[in-house]
Tab-separated table of C-alpha atoms in Angstrom:
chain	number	residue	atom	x	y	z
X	1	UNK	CA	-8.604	16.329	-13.840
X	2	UNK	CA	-10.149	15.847	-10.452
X	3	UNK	CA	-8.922	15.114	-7.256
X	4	UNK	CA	-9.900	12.484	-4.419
X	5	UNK	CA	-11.225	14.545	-0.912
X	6	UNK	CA	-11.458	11.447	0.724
X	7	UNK	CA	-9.065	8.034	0.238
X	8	UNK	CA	-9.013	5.238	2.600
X	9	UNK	CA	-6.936	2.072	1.554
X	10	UNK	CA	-7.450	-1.263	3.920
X	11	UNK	CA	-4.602	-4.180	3.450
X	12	UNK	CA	-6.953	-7.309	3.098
X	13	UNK	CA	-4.388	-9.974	1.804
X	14	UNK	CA	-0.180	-9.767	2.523
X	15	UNK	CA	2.052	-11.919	4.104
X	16	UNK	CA	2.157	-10.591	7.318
X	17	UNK	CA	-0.754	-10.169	10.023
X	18	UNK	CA	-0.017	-7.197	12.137
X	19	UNK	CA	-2.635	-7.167	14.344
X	20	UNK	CA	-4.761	-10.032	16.127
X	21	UNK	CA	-7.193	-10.372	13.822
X	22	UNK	CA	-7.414	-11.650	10.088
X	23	UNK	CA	-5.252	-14.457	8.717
X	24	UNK	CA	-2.105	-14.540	6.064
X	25	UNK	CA	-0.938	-15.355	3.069
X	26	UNK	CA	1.815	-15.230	0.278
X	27	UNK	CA	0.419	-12.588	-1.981
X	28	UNK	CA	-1.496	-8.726	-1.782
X	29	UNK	CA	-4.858	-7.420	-2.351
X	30	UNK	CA	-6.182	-3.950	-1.402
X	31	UNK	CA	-9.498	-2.407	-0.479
X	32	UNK	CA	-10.619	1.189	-1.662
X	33	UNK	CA	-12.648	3.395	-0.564
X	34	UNK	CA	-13.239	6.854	-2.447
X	35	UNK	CA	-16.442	9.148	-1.444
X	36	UNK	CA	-18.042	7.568	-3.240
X	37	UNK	CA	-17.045	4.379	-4.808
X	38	UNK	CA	-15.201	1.156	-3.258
X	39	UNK	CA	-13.055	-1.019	-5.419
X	40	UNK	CA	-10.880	-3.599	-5.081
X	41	UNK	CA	-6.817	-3.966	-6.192
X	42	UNK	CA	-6.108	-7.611	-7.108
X	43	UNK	CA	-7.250	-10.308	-4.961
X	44	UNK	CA	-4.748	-12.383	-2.920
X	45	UNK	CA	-3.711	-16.118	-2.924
X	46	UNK	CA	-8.089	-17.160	-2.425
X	47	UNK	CA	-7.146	-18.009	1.298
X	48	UNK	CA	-7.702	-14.897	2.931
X	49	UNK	CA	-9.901	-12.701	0.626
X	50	UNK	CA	-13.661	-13.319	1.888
X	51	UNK	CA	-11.986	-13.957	5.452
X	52	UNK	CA	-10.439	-10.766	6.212
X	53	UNK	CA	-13.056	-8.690	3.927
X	54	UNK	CA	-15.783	-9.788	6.902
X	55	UNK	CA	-13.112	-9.476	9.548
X	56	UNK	CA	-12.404	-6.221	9.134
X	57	UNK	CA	-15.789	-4.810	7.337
X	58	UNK	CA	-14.879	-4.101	3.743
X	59	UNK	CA	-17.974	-5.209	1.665
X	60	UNK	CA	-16.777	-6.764	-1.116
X	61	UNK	CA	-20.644	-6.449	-2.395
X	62	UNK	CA	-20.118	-2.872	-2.701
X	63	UNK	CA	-17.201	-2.744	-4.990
X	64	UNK	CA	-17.710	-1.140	-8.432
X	65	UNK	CA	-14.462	-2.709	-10.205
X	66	UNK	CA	-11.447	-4.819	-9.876
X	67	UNK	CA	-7.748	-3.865	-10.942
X	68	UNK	CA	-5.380	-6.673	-11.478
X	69	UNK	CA	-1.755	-5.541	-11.008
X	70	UNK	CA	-0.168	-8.202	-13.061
X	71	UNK	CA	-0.975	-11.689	-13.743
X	72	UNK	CA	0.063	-14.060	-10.882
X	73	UNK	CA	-1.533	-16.596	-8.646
X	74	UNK	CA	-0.697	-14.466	-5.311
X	75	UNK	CA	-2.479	-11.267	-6.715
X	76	UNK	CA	-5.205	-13.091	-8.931
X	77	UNK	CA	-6.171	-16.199	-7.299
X	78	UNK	CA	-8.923	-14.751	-4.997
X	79	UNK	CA	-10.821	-13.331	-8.017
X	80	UNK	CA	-13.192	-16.371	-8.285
X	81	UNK	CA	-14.115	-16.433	-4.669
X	82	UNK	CA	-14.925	-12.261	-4.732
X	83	UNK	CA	-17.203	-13.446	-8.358
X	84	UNK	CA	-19.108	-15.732	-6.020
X	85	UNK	CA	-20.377	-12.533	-3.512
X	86	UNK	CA	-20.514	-9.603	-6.037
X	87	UNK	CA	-20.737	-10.291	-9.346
X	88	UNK	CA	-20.854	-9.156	-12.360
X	89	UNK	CA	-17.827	-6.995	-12.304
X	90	UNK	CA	-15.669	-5.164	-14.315
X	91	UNK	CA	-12.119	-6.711	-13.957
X	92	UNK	CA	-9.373	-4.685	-15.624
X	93	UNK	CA	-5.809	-5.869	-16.387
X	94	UNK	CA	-3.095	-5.812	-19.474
X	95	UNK	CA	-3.580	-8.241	-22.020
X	96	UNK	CA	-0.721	-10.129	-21.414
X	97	UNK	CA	-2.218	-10.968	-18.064
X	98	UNK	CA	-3.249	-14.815	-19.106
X	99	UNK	CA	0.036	-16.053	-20.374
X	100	UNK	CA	1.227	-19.303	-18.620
X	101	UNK	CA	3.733	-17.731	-16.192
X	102	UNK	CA	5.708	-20.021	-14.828
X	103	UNK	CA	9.016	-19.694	-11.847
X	104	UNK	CA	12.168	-22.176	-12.818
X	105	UNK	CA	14.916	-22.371	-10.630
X	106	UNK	CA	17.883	-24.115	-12.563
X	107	UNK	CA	20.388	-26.053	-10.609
X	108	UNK	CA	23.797	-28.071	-11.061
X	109	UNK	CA	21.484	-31.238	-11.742
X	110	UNK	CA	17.662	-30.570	-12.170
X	111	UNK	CA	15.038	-27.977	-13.008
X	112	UNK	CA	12.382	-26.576	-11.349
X	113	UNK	CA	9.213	-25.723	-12.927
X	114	UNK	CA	6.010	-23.945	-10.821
X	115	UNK	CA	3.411	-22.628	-11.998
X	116	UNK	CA	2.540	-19.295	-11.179
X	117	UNK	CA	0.258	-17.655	-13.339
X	118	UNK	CA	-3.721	-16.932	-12.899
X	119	UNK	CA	-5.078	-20.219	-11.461
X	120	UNK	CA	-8.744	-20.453	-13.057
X	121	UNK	CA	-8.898	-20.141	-17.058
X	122	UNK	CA	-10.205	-16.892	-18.582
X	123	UNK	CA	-13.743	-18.779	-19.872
X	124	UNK	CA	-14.541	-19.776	-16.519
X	125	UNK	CA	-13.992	-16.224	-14.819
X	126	UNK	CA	-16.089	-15.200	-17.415
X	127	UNK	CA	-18.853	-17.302	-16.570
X	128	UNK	CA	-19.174	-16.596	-12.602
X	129	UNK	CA	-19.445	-12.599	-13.944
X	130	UNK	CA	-16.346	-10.835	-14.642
X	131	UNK	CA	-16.493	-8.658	-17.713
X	132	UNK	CA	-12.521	-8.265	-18.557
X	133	UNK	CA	-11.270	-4.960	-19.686
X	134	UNK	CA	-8.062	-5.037	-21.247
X	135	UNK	CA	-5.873	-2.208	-22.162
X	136	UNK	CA	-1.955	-1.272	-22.717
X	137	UNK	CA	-2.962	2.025	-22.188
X	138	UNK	CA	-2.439	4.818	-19.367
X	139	UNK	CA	-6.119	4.946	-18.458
X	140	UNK	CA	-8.409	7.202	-16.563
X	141	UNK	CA	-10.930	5.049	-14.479
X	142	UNK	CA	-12.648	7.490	-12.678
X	143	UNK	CA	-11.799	10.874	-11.416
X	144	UNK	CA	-8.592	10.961	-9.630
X	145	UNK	CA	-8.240	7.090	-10.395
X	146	UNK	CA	-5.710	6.066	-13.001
X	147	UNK	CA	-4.144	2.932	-14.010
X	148	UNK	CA	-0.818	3.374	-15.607
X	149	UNK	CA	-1.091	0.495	-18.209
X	150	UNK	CA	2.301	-1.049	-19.509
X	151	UNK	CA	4.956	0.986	-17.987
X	152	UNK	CA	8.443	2.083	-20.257
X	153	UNK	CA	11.161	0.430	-19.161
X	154	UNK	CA	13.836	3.300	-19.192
X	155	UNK	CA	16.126	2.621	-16.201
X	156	UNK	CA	19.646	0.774	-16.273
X	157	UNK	CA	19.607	-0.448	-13.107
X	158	UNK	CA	15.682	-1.827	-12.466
X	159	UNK	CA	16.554	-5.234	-14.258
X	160	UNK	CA	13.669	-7.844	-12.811
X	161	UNK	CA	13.276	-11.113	-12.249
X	162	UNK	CA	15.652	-13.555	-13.559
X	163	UNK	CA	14.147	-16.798	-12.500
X	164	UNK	CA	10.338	-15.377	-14.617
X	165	UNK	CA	9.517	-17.184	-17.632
X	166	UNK	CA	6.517	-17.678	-20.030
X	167	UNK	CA	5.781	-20.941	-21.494
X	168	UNK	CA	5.541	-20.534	-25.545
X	169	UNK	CA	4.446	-23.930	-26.932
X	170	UNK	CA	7.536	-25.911	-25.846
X	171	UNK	CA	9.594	-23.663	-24.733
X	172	UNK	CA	10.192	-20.959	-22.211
X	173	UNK	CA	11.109	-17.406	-22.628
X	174	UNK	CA	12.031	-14.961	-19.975
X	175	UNK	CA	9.042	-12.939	-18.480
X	176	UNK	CA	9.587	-9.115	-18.555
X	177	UNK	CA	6.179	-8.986	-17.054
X	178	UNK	CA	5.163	-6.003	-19.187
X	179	UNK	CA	1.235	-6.682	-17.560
X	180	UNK	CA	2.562	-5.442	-14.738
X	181	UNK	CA	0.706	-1.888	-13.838
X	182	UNK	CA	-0.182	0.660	-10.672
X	183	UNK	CA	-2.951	1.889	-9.387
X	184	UNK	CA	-2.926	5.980	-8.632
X	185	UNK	CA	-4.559	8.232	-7.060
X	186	UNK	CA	-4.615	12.176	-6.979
X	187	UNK	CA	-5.789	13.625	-3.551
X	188	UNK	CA	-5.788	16.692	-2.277
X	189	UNK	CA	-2.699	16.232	-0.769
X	190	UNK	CA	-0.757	14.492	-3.369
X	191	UNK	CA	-0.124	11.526	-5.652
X	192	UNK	CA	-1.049	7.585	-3.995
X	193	UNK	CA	0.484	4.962	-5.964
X	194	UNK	CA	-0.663	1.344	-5.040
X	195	UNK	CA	1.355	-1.351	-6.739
X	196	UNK	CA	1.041	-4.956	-6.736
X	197	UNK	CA	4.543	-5.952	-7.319
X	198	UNK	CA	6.378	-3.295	-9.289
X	199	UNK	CA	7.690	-5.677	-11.338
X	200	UNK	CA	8.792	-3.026	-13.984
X	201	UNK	CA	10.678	-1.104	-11.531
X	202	UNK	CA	9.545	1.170	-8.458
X	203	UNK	CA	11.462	3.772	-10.270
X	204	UNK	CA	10.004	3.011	-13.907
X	205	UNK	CA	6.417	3.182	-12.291
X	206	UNK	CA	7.035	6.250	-10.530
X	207	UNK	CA	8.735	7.712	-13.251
X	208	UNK	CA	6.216	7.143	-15.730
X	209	UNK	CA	3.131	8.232	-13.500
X	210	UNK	CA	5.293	11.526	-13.077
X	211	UNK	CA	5.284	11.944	-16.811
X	212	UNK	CA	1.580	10.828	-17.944
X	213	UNK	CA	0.106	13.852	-14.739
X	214	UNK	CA	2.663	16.114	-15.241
X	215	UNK	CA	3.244	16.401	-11.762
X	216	UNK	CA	6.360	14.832	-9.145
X	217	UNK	CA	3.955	15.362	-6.351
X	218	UNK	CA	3.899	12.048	-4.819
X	219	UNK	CA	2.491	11.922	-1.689
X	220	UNK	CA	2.180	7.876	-0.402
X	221	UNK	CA	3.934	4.513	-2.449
X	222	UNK	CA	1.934	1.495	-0.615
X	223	UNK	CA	2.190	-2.263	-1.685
X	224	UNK	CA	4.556	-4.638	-3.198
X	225	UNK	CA	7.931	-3.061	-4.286
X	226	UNK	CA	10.058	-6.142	-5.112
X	227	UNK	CA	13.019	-5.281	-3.638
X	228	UNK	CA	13.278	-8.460	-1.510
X	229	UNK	CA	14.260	-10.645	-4.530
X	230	UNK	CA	16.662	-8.718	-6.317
X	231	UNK	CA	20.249	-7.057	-6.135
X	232	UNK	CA	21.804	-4.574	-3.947
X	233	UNK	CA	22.459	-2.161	-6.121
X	234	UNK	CA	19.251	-2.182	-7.679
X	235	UNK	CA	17.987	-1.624	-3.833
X	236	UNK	CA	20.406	0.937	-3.108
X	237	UNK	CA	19.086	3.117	-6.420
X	238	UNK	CA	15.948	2.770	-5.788
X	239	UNK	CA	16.033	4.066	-2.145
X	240	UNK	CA	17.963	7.019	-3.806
X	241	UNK	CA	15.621	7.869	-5.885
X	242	UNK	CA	12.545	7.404	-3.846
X	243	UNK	CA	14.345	10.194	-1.589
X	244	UNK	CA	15.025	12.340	-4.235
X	245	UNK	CA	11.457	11.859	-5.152
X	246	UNK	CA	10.673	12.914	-1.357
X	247	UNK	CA	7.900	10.535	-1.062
X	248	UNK	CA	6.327	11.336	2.433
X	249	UNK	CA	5.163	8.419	2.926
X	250	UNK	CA	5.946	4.511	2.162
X	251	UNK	CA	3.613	1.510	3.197
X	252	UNK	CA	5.504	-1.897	1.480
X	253	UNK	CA	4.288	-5.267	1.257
X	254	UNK	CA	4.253	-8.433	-0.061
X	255	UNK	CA	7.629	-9.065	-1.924
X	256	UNK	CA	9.460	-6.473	-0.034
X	257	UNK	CA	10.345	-8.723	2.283
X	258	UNK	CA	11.614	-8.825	5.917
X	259	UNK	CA	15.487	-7.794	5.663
X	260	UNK	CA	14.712	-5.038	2.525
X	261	UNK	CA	11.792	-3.831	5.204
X	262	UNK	CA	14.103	-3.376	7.570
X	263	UNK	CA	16.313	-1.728	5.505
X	264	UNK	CA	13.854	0.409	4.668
X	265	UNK	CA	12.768	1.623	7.939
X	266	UNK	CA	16.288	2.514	9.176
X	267	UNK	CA	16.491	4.756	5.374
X	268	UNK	CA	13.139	6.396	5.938
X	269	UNK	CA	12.430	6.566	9.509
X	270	UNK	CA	8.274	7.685	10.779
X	271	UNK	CA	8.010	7.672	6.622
X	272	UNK	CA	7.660	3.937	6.607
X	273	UNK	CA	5.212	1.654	8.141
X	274	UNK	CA	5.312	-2.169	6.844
X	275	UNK	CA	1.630	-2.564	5.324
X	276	UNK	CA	0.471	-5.458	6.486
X	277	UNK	CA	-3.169	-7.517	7.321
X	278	UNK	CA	-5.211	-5.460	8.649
X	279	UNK	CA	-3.170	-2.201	8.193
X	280	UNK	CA	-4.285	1.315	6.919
X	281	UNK	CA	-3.871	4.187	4.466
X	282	UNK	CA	-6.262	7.308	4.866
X	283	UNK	CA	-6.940	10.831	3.628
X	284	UNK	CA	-9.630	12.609	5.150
């Protein structure tokens, strides 16, 4: 197995502009640049994709393939605008990654139903140029680039989302989100693991990326953790084990949210920076 020399990762979509340029939006998409190869990990809301790609230089023309984390509107709904400047492309994701998702929050008196799954329908991607691969797999993209696939759930406290469902014919079902998958990368000083959402669990990714390259060496965790929408002690495990992991460093995102970032920083001190807009991971 090879190794990246050279890893730069540019923040293009996240709820948070940290900078004065580029605009925001509820949702994450990455840029990545390898020495040789650029590709792109999912795609934003739409709003801010083709916007902050010019704004801060990331050609999306250049980009050799696209890896959707999971199958929601905030990491999938720029897809169609990056088809209409580079195209064809080869767009890889779980299966599962087209089932109507949907959020419902239930109260004393009514429902809630939103939609939240991948806004345009599969044929229609299809036909503006991407070229779906779909795997459950652990999966070797290129050398040094991995995506995990459909990651075990093994721990007792990592639990998810609650308010998640999928809409089977007339009913709805709880979404375990098993298209939920990381991006990694082995570098010559470590283990980079990019996530969208970790919707299976920081610790169940981690875990399992551990296991599949036989190595605890992780070097950076950047992107969406999730942390921001569920329990305490879910958050207070987690932090455990990402010490006992001794990640050096952590870039969040996205659904970490505000008071969990906080949190965060006061745990992990000049490990942490808050990955937002604009914002940059690099290995030289």
């Amino acid at each position: 197995m090879g190794m990246l020399d050279y890893l730069k990762i540019t923040i293009l979509c996240e709820n948070v502009v940290g900078n004065l340029f580029g605009i925001a939006e509820h949702g994450f998409s990455a840029y990545i640049e390898t020495e040789n190869d650029r590709y792109l990990f999912d795609t934003g809301s739409g709003l801010g994709i083709l916007y902050n790609a010019q704004v801060f230089e990331k050609d999306l023309r250049l980009i050799k393939k696209v890896f959707l984390s999971h199958g929601h509107y905030d990491h999938t709904g720029g897809l169609s605008f990056v088809l209409d400047v580079s195209s064809p492309l080869n767009v890889y994701g779980h299966p599962l990654i087209f089932e109507e998702k949907f959020k419902i929050v239930r109260g004393a008196e009514e429902e809630k139903r939103e939609f939240i799954g991948i806004p345009q329908r599969q044929l229609l991607l299809e036909t503006k140029g991407a070229m779906f691969q779909f795997k459950r797999d652990f999966q070797e993209i290129a050398e040094g680039i991995y995506l995990t696939g459909e990651i075990p759930r093994l721990t007792e406290f990592e639990k998810g989302d609650i308010k998640l469902f999928i809409r089977k014919g007339d009913s709805f079902v709880h979404d375990d989100i098993l298209d939920d998958q990381a991006l990694v990368l082995e570098t010559k000083k470590g283990i980079v693991v990019l996530l969208g959402c970790a919707h299976a669990g920081i610790m169940n990714t981690l875990g399992y990326i551990t296991k599949k390259l036989g190595s605890d060496n992780i070097f950076a965790v950047i992107g969406g953790t999730h942390l921001g929408f569920l329990d305490e002690y879910q958050l207070d495990r987690s932090i455990h084990g990402l010490k006992e992991m001794d990640v050096k460093i952590l870039g969040v995102s996205h659904c970490t949210g505000i008071r969990v970032g906080q949190r965060l920083l006061m745990e992990f001190g000049d490990t942490y920076f808050y990955a937002s807009v604009g914002s940059f991971f690099e290995i030289t």
